[in-house]
Short mmCIF file of C-alpha atoms and ligand atoms in Angstrom, two decimals:
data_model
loop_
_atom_site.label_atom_id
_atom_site.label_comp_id
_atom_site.label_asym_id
_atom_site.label_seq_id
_atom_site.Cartn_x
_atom_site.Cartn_y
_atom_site.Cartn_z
CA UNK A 1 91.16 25.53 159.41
CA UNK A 2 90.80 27.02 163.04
CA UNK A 3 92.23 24.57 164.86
CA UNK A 4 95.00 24.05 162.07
CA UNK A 5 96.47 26.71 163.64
CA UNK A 6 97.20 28.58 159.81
CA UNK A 7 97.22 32.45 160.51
CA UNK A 8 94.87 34.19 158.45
CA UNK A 9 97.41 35.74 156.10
CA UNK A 10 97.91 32.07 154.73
CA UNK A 11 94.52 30.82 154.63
CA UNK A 12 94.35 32.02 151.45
CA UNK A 13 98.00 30.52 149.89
CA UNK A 14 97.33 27.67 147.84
CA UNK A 15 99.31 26.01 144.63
CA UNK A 16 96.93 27.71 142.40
CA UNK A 17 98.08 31.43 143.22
CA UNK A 18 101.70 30.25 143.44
CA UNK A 19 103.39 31.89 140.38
CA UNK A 20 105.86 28.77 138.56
CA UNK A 21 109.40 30.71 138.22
CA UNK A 22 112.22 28.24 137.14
CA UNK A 23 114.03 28.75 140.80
CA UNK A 24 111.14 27.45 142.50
CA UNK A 25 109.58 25.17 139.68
CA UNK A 26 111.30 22.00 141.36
CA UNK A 27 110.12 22.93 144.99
CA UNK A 28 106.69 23.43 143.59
CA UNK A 29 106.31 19.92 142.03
CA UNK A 30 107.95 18.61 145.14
CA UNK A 31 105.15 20.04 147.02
CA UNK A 32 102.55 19.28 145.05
CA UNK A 33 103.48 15.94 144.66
CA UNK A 34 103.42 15.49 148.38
CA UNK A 35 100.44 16.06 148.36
CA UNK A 36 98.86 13.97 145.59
CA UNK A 37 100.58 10.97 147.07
CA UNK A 38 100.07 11.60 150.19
CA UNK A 39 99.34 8.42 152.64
CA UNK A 40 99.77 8.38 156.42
CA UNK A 41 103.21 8.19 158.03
CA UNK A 42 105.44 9.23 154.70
CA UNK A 43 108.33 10.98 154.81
CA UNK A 44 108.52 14.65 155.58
CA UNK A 45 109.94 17.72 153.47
CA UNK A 46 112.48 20.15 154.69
CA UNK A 47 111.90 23.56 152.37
CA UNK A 48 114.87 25.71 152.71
CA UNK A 49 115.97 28.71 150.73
CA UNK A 50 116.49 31.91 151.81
CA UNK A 51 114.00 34.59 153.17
CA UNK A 52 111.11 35.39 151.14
CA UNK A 53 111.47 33.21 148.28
CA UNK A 54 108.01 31.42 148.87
CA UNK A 55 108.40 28.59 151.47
CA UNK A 56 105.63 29.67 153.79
CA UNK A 57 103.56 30.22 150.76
CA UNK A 58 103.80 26.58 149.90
CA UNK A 59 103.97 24.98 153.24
CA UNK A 60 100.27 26.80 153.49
CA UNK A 61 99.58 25.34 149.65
CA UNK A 62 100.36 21.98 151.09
CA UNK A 63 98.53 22.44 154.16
CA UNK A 64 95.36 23.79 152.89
CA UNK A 65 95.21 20.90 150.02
CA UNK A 66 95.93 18.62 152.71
CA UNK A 67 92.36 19.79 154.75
CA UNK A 68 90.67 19.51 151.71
CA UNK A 69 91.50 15.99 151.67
CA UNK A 70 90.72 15.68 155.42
CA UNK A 71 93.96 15.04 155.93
CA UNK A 72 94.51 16.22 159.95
CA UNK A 73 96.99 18.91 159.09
CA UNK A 74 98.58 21.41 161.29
CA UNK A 75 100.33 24.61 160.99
CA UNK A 76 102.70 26.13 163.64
CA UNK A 77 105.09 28.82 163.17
CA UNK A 78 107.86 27.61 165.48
CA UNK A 79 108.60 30.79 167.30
CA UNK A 80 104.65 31.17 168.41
CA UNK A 81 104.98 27.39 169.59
CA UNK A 82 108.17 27.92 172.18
CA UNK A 83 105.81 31.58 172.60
CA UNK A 84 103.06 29.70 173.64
CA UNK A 85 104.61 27.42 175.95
CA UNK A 86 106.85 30.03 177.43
CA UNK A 87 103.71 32.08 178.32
CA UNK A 88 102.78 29.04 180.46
CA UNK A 89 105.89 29.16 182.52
CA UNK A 90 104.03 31.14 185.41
CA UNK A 91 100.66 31.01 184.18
CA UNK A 92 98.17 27.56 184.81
CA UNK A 93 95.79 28.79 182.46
CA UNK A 94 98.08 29.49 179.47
CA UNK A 95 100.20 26.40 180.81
CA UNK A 96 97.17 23.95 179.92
CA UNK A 97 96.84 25.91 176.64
CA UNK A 98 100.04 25.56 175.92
CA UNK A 99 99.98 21.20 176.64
CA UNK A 100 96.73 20.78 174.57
CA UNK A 101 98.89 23.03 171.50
CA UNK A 102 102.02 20.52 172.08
CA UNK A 103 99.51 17.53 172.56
CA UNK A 104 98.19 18.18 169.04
CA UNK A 105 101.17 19.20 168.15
CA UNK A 106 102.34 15.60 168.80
CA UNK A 107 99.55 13.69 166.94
CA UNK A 108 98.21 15.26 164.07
CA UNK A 109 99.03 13.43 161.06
CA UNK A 110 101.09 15.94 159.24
CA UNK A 111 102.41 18.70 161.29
CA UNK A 112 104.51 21.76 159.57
CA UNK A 113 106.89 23.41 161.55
CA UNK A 114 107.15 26.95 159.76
CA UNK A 115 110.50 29.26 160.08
CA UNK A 116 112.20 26.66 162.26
CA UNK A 117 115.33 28.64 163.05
CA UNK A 118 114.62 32.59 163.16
CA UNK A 119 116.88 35.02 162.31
CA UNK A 120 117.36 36.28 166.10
CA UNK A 121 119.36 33.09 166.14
CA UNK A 122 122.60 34.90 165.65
CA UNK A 123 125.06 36.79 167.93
CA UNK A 124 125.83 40.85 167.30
CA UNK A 125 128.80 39.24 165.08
CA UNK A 126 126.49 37.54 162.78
CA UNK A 127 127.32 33.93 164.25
CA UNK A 128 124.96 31.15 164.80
CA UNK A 129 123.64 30.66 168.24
CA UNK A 130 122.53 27.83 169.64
CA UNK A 131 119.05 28.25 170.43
CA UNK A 132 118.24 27.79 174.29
CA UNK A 133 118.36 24.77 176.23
CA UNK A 134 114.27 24.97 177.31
CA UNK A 135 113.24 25.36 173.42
CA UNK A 136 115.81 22.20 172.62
CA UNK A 137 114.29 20.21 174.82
CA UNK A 138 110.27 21.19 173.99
CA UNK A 139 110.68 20.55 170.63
CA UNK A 140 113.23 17.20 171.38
CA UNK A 141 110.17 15.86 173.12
CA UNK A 142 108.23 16.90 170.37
CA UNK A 143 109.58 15.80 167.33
CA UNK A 144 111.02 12.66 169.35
CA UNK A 145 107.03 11.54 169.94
CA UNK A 146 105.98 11.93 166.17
CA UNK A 147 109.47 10.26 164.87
CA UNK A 148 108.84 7.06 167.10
CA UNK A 149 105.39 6.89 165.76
CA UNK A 150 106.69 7.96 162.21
CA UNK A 151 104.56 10.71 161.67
CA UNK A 152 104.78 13.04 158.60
CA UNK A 153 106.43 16.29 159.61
CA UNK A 154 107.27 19.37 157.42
CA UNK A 155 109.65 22.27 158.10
CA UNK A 156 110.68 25.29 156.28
CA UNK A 157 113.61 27.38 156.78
CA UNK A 158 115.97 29.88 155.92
CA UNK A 159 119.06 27.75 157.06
CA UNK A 160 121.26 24.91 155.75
CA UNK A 161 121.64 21.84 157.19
CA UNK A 162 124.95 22.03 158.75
CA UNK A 163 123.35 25.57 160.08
CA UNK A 164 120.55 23.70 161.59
CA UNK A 165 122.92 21.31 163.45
CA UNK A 166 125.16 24.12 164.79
CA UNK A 167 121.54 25.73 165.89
CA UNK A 168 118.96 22.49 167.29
CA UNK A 169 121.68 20.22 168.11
CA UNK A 170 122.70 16.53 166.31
CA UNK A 171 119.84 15.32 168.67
CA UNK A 172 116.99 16.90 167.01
CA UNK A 173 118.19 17.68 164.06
CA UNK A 174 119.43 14.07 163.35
CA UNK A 175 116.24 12.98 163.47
CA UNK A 176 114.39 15.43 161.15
CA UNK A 177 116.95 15.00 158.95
CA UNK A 178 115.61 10.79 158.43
CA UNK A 179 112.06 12.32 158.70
CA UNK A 180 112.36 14.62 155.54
CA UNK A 181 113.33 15.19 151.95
CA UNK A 182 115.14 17.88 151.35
CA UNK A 183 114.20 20.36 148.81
CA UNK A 184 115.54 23.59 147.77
CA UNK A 185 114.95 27.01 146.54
CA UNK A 186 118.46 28.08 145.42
CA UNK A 187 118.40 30.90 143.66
CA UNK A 188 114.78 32.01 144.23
CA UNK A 189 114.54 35.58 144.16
CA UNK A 190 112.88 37.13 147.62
CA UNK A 191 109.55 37.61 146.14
CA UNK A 192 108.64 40.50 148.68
CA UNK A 193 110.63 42.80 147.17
CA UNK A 194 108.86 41.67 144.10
CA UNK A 195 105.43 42.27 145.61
CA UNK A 196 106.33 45.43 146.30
CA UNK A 197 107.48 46.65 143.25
CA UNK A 198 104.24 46.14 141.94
CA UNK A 199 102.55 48.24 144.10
N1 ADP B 1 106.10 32.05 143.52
C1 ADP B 1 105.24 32.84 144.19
N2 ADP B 1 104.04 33.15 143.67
C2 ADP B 1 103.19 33.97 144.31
N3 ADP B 1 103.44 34.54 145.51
C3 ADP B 1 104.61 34.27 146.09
C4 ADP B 1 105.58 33.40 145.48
N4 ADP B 1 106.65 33.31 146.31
C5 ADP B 1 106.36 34.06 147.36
N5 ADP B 1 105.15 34.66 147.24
C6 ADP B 1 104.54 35.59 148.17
O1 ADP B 1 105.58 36.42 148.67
C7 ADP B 1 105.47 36.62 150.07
C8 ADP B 1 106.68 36.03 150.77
O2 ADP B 1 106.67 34.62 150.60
P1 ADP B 1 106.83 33.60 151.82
O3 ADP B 1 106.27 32.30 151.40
O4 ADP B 1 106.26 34.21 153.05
O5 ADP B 1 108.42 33.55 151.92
P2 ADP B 1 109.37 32.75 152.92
O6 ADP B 1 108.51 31.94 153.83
O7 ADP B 1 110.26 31.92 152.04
O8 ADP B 1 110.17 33.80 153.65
C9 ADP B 1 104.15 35.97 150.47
O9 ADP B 1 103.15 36.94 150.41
C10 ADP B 1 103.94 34.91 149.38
O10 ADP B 1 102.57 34.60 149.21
MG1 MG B 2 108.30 32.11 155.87
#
């Protein structure tokens, strides 16, 4: 679980204490399904929907039912992962830190990229921006290792696909769209504000 890099907040974030609504009934089967069929080198999933309506929640699901198995499983919010290697840009230490992260990064069976795209993403107008040329080209390397050895990758994310394009480029992005199935949360409420109305 360590070493699957899952922050503690989603250790405990399984299909079990994932409340079935009717927006995200679909999603959850989807996910679940993944998992019960699981075998090494299938295609991917690509959760989208918009923020808070439960995608980390069952990107974790999949990923702790995927350990259980003994399934090598990783978790990596994307921003910590271009964090991690940026940290190495003057520093040796954090540098080899950040190579053994990527190295795993590139191997593990099923690897799931969480909040690819962040919302920081966008100009003081509200447009898209492309994110920066270093990140592009990390996570090009990256996803261009496990897609030549057709490994199973996962990403969640609050944008569309023509909004990933316009953000990653077609050069990444064409190739996680053949490595996953899309599959959607339309109309999912954002289940913080939930959460906190219960409090
Ligand atoms: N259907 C659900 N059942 C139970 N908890 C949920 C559900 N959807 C979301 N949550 C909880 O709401 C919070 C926000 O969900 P999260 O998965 O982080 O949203 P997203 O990643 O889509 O922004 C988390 O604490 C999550 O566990
Ligand atoms: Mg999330």
């Amino acid at each position: 679980m360590e070493q699957s890099n899952v922050g503690k907040l989603f250790e405990g974030k399984t299909f079990n204490n994932f409340k079935i609504l009717p927006a995200t009934e679909n999603a959850y089967n989807d996910c679940l399904d993944f998992c019960t069929n699981y075998i090494p080198k299938c295609r991917g999933l690509r959760l989208h929907g918009r923020y808070g309506c439960g995608k980390t929640h069952l990107a974790a699901a999949i990923l702790n039912n995927l350990l259980k198995q003994n399934i090598p499983s990783m978790m990596i919010v994307t921003a910590n992962l271009f964090d991690c290697i940026k940290q190495g840009f003057n520093d040796k230490e954090k540098a080899l830190i950040a190579t053994e992260l990527v190295n795993k990064a590139k191997q593990v069976d099923v690897l799931i990229l969480d909040d690819f795209g962040a919302e920081k993403d966008r100009d003081s107008n509200g447009n898209l921006k492309m994110v920066g040329s270093w990140e592009r080209e990390n996570l090009f390397l990256l996803i261009n290792t496990r897609y030549e050895n057709n490994l199973t990758t996962i990403i969640t994310t609050n944008y569309n696909m023509q909004e990933l394009f316009e953000l990653f480029g077609e050069r990444i992005m064409s190739r996680i769209a053949e490595m996953t199935i899309s599959v959607g949360m339309k109309g999912a409420e954002n289940y913080r504000i939930r959460l906190a109305q219960v409090v």
